[in-house]
Coordinates of N, CA and C in Angstrom, one line a residue:
M28 N 79.8 105.3 93.4 CA 80.4 104.6 92.2 C 79.6 104.5 91.0
T29 N 80.2 104.8 89.9 CA 79.5 104.9 88.6 C 79.5 103.5 88.0
L30 N 78.2 103.1 87.7 CA 78.2 102.1 87.0 C 78.5 101.8 85.4
F31 N 78.7 100.9 84.8 CA 78.9 101.0 83.4 C 77.6 101.2 82.7
V32 N 76.5 100.8 83.4 CA 75.0 101.3 82.6 C 74.9 102.7 82.8
D33 N 75.5 103.5 83.6 CA 75.2 104.6 84.1 C 76.0 105.6 82.7
V34 N 77.1 104.9 82.0 CA 77.9 105.9 81.2 C 77.6 105.3 79.9
F35 N 77.5 104.0 79.5 CA 77.8 103.5 78.3 C 76.2 102.9 77.8
H36 N 75.4 103.4 77.0 CA 74.3 103.2 76.5 C 74.4 102.4 74.6
G37 N 73.2 102.2 74.5 CA 73.3 101.8 72.9 C 74.1 100.3 72.8
A38 N 74.2 100.3 71.3 CA 75.0 99.2 70.8 C 76.1 99.5 69.7
I39 N 76.9 98.3 69.6 CA 77.4 98.4 68.1 C 76.9 97.1 67.4
P40 N 76.4 97.6 66.2 CA 75.7 96.7 66.0 C 76.3 95.2 65.2
G41 N 75.5 94.2 65.7 CA 76.2 93.0 65.3 C 77.2 92.3 66.7
Y42 N 77.5 93.2 67.5 CA 78.2 93.0 68.5 C 77.7 93.0 69.8
Q43 N 78.1 92.3 70.7 CA 77.2 92.8 72.2 C 78.6 93.5 72.9
I44 N 78.4 94.3 74.0 CA 79.1 95.0 74.9 C 79.1 94.7 76.3
V45 N 80.0 93.9 76.8 CA 79.8 93.3 77.8 C 81.2 93.7 78.9
P46 N 80.1 94.3 79.9 CA 81.4 94.7 81.0 C 82.3 93.6 81.6
L47 N 83.5 93.7 82.1 CA 84.2 92.5 82.5 C 84.5 92.6 84.3
T48 N 84.5 91.6 84.9 CA 84.7 91.5 86.2 C 85.8 90.7 86.5
P49 N 86.3 90.6 87.7 CA 87.4 89.3 87.9 C 87.2 88.0 87.9
V50 N 85.7 87.6 87.5 CA 85.2 86.4 87.1 C 85.8 86.0 86.0
D51 N 86.0 87.1 84.9 CA 86.2 86.9 83.5 C 87.5 86.5 83.2
E52 N 88.4 86.7 84.2 CA 89.8 86.7 84.1 C 90.3 85.5 83.2
D53 N 89.7 84.4 83.3 CA 90.4 83.4 82.4 C 89.8 83.8 81.0
R54 N 88.9 84.2 80.6 CA 88.4 84.5 79.1 C 89.1 85.7 78.7
I55 N 89.4 86.7 79.8 CA 90.7 87.6 79.3 C 92.0 87.0 79.0
Q56 N 92.5 86.3 79.9 CA 93.9 85.5 79.6 C 93.7 85.0 78.1
E57 N 92.7 84.1 77.9 CA 92.5 83.5 76.6 C 92.9 84.5 75.5
F58 N 92.2 85.5 75.7 CA 92.1 86.6 74.3 C 93.4 87.0 74.5
L59 N 93.9 87.3 75.6 CA 95.5 87.9 75.4 C 96.5 87.1 74.9
V60 N 96.4 85.6 75.0 CA 96.9 84.6 74.1 C 96.8 85.0 72.9
E61 N 95.6 85.0 72.4 CA 94.9 85.1 71.0 C 95.7 86.4 70.4
C62 N 96.1 87.3 71.2 CA 96.5 88.8 70.6 C 98.0 88.7 71.4
E63 N 98.6 87.7 71.2 CA 99.8 87.8 71.4 C 100.9 88.4 70.6
D64 N 100.6 88.9 69.6 CA 101.6 89.8 68.9 C 101.8 90.9 69.4
Y65 N 100.8 91.5 69.8 CA 100.8 93.0 70.5 C 101.4 92.7 71.8
Q66 N 101.4 91.7 72.6 CA 102.0 91.6 73.8 C 103.5 91.7 73.5
F67 N 104.0 91.0 72.4 CA 105.2 90.6 72.2 C 106.1 92.2 71.7
I68 N 105.1 92.9 71.1 CA 105.5 94.2 70.6 C 105.8 95.2 71.8
E69 N 104.7 95.1 73.1 CA 104.8 95.7 74.1 C 106.0 95.5 75.1
S70 N 105.9 94.3 75.3 CA 106.9 93.9 76.5 C 107.9 92.9 76.0
G71 N 108.3 92.5 74.8 CA 109.4 91.7 74.2 C 109.1 90.4 75.0
R72 N 108.1 89.8 75.4 CA 107.9 88.7 75.7 C 106.3 88.0 75.5
F73 N 105.9 86.6 75.4 CA 104.7 86.0 75.2 C 103.9 86.4 76.2
V74 N 102.5 86.4 76.4 CA 101.6 86.3 77.5 C 101.9 85.3 78.6
Q75 N 102.2 86.1 80.0 CA 102.6 85.3 81.3 C 101.3 85.0 81.8
P76 N 101.3 83.9 82.8 CA 100.1 83.6 83.6 C 100.2 85.1 84.4
G77 N 99.0 85.6 84.8 CA 98.8 86.7 85.9 C 98.7 87.9 84.7
D78 N 98.9 88.0 83.2 CA 98.6 89.3 82.7 C 97.1 89.6 82.6
A79 N 95.9 88.7 82.4 CA 94.8 89.1 82.8 C 94.3 89.5 84.0
N80 N 95.0 89.1 85.0 CA 94.9 89.9 86.5 C 95.4 91.3 86.2
A81 N 96.6 91.6 85.6 CA 97.2 92.8 85.6 C 96.2 93.8 84.8
F82 N 95.7 93.4 83.7 CA 94.6 94.1 82.9 C 93.7 94.4 83.7
L83 N 93.0 93.7 84.6 CA 91.7 94.2 85.4 C 92.4 94.9 86.6
F84 N 93.4 94.8 87.2 CA 93.8 95.5 88.3 C 94.6 96.7 87.9
D85 N 95.6 97.0 87.0 CA 96.5 97.9 87.2 C 95.7 99.3 86.9
L86 N 96.3 100.2 87.7 CA 95.9 101.2 87.9 C 96.9 102.6 87.9
P87 N 96.5 103.6 87.2 CA 97.6 104.8 87.3 C 97.6 105.4 88.7
P88 N 98.7 106.2 89.1 CA 98.6 106.9 90.3 C 97.7 107.7 90.7
G89 N 96.9 107.5 91.9 CA 95.8 108.4 92.3 C 94.5 108.1 91.8
K90 N 94.2 106.9 91.0 CA 93.1 106.5 90.7 C 92.7 105.1 91.1
T91 N 91.1 104.9 91.2 CA 91.2 103.6 91.9 C 90.1 102.8 91.0
L92 N 89.6 101.3 91.4 CA 88.8 100.7 90.4 C 87.5 101.2 90.4
D93 N 87.2 102.3 91.1 CA 86.0 103.0 90.5 C 86.0 103.7 89.2
D94 N 87.2 104.1 89.1 CA 87.5 105.1 87.9 C 87.5 104.1 86.7
K95 N 88.0 102.9 86.6 CA 88.1 102.0 85.6 C 87.0 101.2 85.2
F96 N 87.0 101.3 83.8 CA 85.9 100.4 83.0 C 86.5 99.7 81.8
I97 N 86.2 98.3 82.0 CA 86.8 97.5 81.2 C 85.8 96.6 80.6
F98 N 85.8 96.3 79.2 CA 84.6 95.8 78.7 C 85.2 95.2 77.6
A99 N 84.6 94.1 77.0 CA 84.7 93.3 75.9 C 83.7 93.6 74.8
I100 N 84.1 93.4 73.7 CA 83.2 93.6 72.5 C 83.2 92.0 72.1
E101 N 81.7 91.3 72.0 CA 81.8 89.8 71.9 C 80.7 90.0 70.4
K102 N 81.5 88.6 69.7 CA 80.5 88.0 68.6 C 80.5 86.6 68.9
K103 N 78.9 86.2 68.8 CA 78.4 84.8 69.1 C 79.3 84.5 70.4
S104 N 79.1 85.1 71.6 CA 79.6 84.9 72.9 C 81.4 84.8 73.0
Q105 N 82.2 85.4 71.8 CA 83.5 85.3 71.7 C 84.0 86.4 71.9
I106 N 84.9 86.8 72.7 CA 85.5 88.3 72.9 C 86.3 88.4 71.6
V107 N 86.0 89.4 71.0 CA 86.8 90.0 69.8 C 87.7 91.3 70.0
A108 N 87.4 91.9 71.0 CA 88.0 93.0 71.3 C 87.8 93.5 73.0
L109 N 89.1 93.9 73.5 CA 88.9 94.5 74.8 C 89.3 95.9 74.8
L110 N 88.7 96.5 75.9 CA 88.8 98.0 75.8 C 88.8 98.2 77.4
D111 N 90.2 99.0 77.9 CA 90.3 99.4 79.3 C 90.0 101.0 79.1
L112 N 89.2 101.7 79.8 CA 89.1 103.1 80.2 C 89.2 103.6 81.4
M113 N 89.8 104.9 81.7 CA 90.2 105.2 82.9 C 89.3 106.8 82.9
R114 N 88.4 106.9 83.6 CA 87.8 108.1 84.0 C 88.6 109.1 84.6
G115 N 88.5 110.3 84.1 CA 89.1 111.4 84.9 C 90.6 111.5 85.0
Y116 N 91.1 110.8 83.9 CA 92.8 110.8 83.7 C 93.3 111.3 82.4
K117 N 93.7 112.1 82.6 CA 94.7 113.0 83.5 C 94.4 114.2 83.9
D118 N 93.2 114.4 83.4 CA 92.5 115.5 84.3 C 90.9 115.1 84.6
K119 N 90.2 115.8 85.3 CA 88.7 115.4 85.5 C 87.8 115.6 84.4
N120 N 87.9 116.2 83.1 CA 87.2 116.1 81.9 C 87.6 115.4 80.9
S121 N 88.6 114.6 81.4 CA 89.4 113.5 80.2 C 89.2 112.1 80.7
W122 N 88.9 111.4 79.6 CA 89.2 109.7 80.0 C 90.3 109.4 78.8
W123 N 91.2 108.3 79.7 CA 92.1 107.6 79.0 C 91.8 106.5 78.4
I124 N 92.2 106.2 77.3 CA 92.1 104.7 76.7 C 93.5 103.8 77.3
G125 N 93.4 103.1 78.1 CA 94.6 102.3 78.2 C 94.9 101.3 77.6
L126 N 93.9 100.7 76.7 CA 94.2 99.7 75.6 C 92.8 99.3 75.2
L127 N 92.7 99.4 73.6 CA 92.0 98.8 73.0 C 92.8 97.4 72.1
L128 N 92.5 96.3 72.2 CA 92.9 95.4 71.6 C 92.2 94.7 70.7
I129 N 92.3 94.4 69.5 CA 91.3 93.9 68.4 C 91.8 92.4 68.2
S130 N 91.2 91.4 68.2 CA 91.5 89.7 67.6 C 92.3 90.3 66.5
P131 N 93.5 89.8 66.1 CA 94.0 89.7 64.8 C 93.2 89.2 63.6
S132 N 92.0 88.3 63.9 CA 91.0 88.0 62.9 C 90.1 88.8 62.5
M133 N 89.9 90.2 63.5 CA 88.7 91.3 63.1 C 89.5 92.5 63.0
R134 N 90.9 92.7 62.8 CA 91.6 93.8 62.5 C 91.6 94.3 60.9
G135 N 91.3 95.3 60.8 CA 91.0 95.8 59.2 C 89.7 95.6 58.8
K136 N 88.6 95.5 59.5 CA 87.3 95.2 59.4 C 86.1 96.0 59.8
G137 N 86.9 97.2 60.0 CA 85.9 98.3 60.8 C 85.5 98.6 62.2
L138 N 85.8 97.1 63.0 CA 85.8 97.0 64.3 C 85.9 98.2 65.1
G139 N 87.3 98.4 64.8 CA 88.0 99.6 65.6 C 87.1 101.0 65.5
R140 N 86.9 101.4 64.4 CA 86.1 102.5 63.9 C 84.7 102.6 64.9
M141 N 83.9 101.4 64.9 CA 82.8 101.3 65.4 C 82.9 101.6 66.9
I142 N 84.1 101.1 67.6 CA 84.2 101.0 68.6 C 84.5 102.4 69.4
V143 N 85.5 103.0 68.7 CA 85.8 104.5 68.8 C 84.5 105.5 68.8
D144 N 83.7 105.1 67.6 CA 82.3 106.0 67.5 C 81.4 105.7 68.8
Y145 N 81.2 104.7 69.1 CA 80.6 104.1 70.4 C 81.0 104.8 71.5
L146 N 82.4 105.1 71.6 CA 82.8 105.6 72.8 C 82.6 107.3 72.8
V147 N 83.0 107.8 71.5 CA 83.1 109.2 71.6 C 81.4 109.5 71.7
K148 N 80.4 108.9 71.1 CA 79.1 108.9 71.7 C 78.5 109.2 72.9
N149 N 79.2 107.9 73.6 CA 78.7 107.8 75.1 C 79.6 109.0 75.9
L150 N 80.6 109.2 75.6 CA 81.3 110.0 76.4 C 81.0 111.6 76.3
S151 N 80.7 111.6 75.0 CA 80.3 113.2 74.8 C 78.9 113.4 75.2
A152 N 78.3 112.4 75.5 CA 76.9 112.5 76.2 C 77.0 112.7 77.7
I153 N 78.2 112.3 78.5 CA 78.2 112.8 79.7 C 79.1 113.9 80.0
G154 N 79.5 114.6 78.8 CA 80.3 115.9 79.1 C 81.8 115.8 79.2
V155 N 82.0 114.5 78.6 CA 83.7 114.3 78.6 C 84.2 115.2 77.4
H156 N 85.4 115.8 77.7 CA 85.9 117.0 77.0 C 87.1 116.1 75.7
Q157 N 87.8 115.6 76.2 CA 88.6 114.7 75.5 C 88.9 113.5 75.9
I158 N 89.4 112.6 74.7 CA 89.8 111.1 75.1 C 91.4 111.2 74.8
Q159 N 92.0 110.6 75.7 CA 93.4 110.6 75.5 C 94.2 109.0 75.7
L160 N 95.1 108.7 75.0 CA 95.8 107.3 75.2 C 97.2 107.5 74.6
A161 N 98.1 106.6 75.0 CA 99.5 106.6 74.6 C 99.7 105.4 73.4
V162 N 100.4 105.5 72.5 CA 100.7 104.6 71.5 C 102.2 104.3 71.5
L163 N 102.6 103.2 71.7 CA 104.1 102.8 71.6 C 104.4 103.0 70.0
E164 N 105.5 104.0 70.1 CA 106.3 104.4 69.0 C 106.4 103.4 67.7
E165 N 107.1 102.3 68.2 CA 107.1 101.0 67.2 C 105.6 100.6 66.7
N166 N 104.6 100.9 67.0 CA 103.3 100.5 66.9 C 102.5 101.4 65.7
T167 N 103.3 101.5 64.5 CA 102.9 102.2 63.6 C 101.6 102.1 62.7
A168 N 101.2 100.8 62.9 CA 99.7 100.7 62.4 C 98.9 101.1 63.5
G169 N 99.1 101.0 64.9 CA 98.3 101.6 65.8 C 98.1 103.0 65.6
Y170 N 99.3 103.6 65.6 CA 99.5 105.2 65.5 C 98.5 105.5 64.2
A171 N 98.9 104.9 63.2 CA 97.9 105.4 61.9 C 96.3 105.1 62.2
F172 N 96.3 103.9 63.1 CA 94.6 103.9 63.2 C 94.1 105.1 63.8
W173 N 94.9 105.6 65.1 CA 94.3 106.8 66.0 C 94.4 107.8 65.4
Q174 N 95.1 108.2 64.5 CA 95.1 109.2 63.5 C 93.8 109.3 62.5
K175 N 93.4 108.3 62.2 CA 92.2 108.2 61.2 C 91.1 108.2 62.0
M176 N 91.3 108.1 63.5 CA 90.0 108.3 64.2 C 90.2 109.8 64.9
G177 N 90.9 110.5 64.3 CA 90.9 112.0 64.7 C 91.9 112.3 65.9
F178 N 92.5 111.3 66.5 CA 93.5 111.7 67.5 C 94.5 112.5 66.8
Q179 N 95.0 113.2 67.7 CA 96.6 114.2 67.3 C 97.6 113.7 68.5
Q180 N 98.8 113.8 68.2 CA 99.8 113.6 69.1 C 100.1 115.0 69.6
I181 N 100.4 114.9 71.0 CA 100.4 116.2 71.9 C 101.8 116.0 72.6
E182 N 102.2 115.0 72.7 CA 103.4 114.9 73.4 C 104.0 113.2 73.2
I183 N 105.4 113.3 73.7 CA 106.1 112.0 73.6 C 106.8 111.6 75.2
I184 N 106.7 110.6 75.5 CA 107.0 110.3 76.9 C 108.1 109.1 76.4
H185 N 109.6 109.5 76.7 CA 110.7 108.7 76.4 C 110.9 107.9 77.5
G186 N 111.2 106.7 76.9 CA 112.2 105.6 78.1 C 111.2 105.1 78.9
R187 N 110.1 104.6 78.6 CA 109.0 103.8 79.5 C 109.3 102.6 79.5
R188 N 109.4 101.9 80.5 CA 109.8 100.5 80.4 C 108.7 99.7 80.5
H189 N 108.4 98.7 79.7 CA 107.2 97.7 79.5 C 107.8 96.2 79.4
G190 N 107.8 95.5 80.6 CA 108.6 94.1 80.4 C 110.3 94.0 80.0
L191 N 110.3 93.6 79.2 CA 111.8 93.7 78.7 C 112.1 94.5 77.8
K192 N 111.2 95.7 77.3 CA 111.2 96.6 76.5 C 111.3 98.0 76.7
I193 N 112.2 98.7 76.4 CA 111.9 100.6 76.8 C 111.5 101.1 75.3
H194 N 110.2 101.8 75.7 CA 109.7 102.5 74.6 C 109.7 104.0 74.9
N195 N 109.1 104.5 73.6 CA 108.9 106.1 73.6 C 107.3 105.8 73.3
L196 N 106.6 106.7 74.2 CA 105.0 106.8 73.8 C 104.8 107.7 73.4
L197 N 103.8 107.7 72.5 CA 103.3 108.7 71.7 C 101.8 109.1 72.2
V198 N 101.7 110.2 72.8 CA 100.3 110.7 73.5 C 99.6 111.6 72.6
M199 N 98.3 111.0 72.4 CA 97.4 111.5 71.6 C 96.0 111.8 72.2
T200 N 95.4 112.8 71.5 CA 94.4 113.3 72.1 C 93.2 113.6 71.0
R201 N 92.0 113.7 71.3 CA 90.9 113.9 70.6 C 89.8 114.5 71.5
N202 N 89.5 115.8 71.0 CA 88.6 116.6 71.6 C 87.6 116.2 71.2
L203 N 86.6 116.3 72.1 CA 84.8 116.1 72.0 C 84.2 117.4 71.9
N204 N 83.0 117.4 71.4 CA 82.2 118.5 71.1 C 82.5 119.4 72.4

């Protein structure tokens, strides 16, 4: 099993990087409620009991919890961003960002760029070739952010259900050194 500290080193200036575990479920749930605007875009409903549990334990086919890295970016012991990463998905030399969720009060202040820079630095150092993710087609602000971060769209997945809504997912990739 690869531990968080085996992969991620260094810091994001002014913030703490905190690996999350099931004991953090209540804190995660509170943060998801704070970011309910995204939940509504994604699923057409507000945050429900158990959404933090799903965040902690949902996996794509063929992956295990040993492949999943979840952490918070905190400021003064308060979560300001959540990140869900999957090692070796969709291929062994790629990592997948399942979710990068930033507090509404912190959006547009450069935190997202600092998080992506931190990821790129750490994943490049362990030989990862690319980072991939999927953006909801209607999340135009998210799409624009990922483009600014050097990600390019490579695929569209049509008709994926999330809660009450059906989305097109824009798959994006960024090659690393």
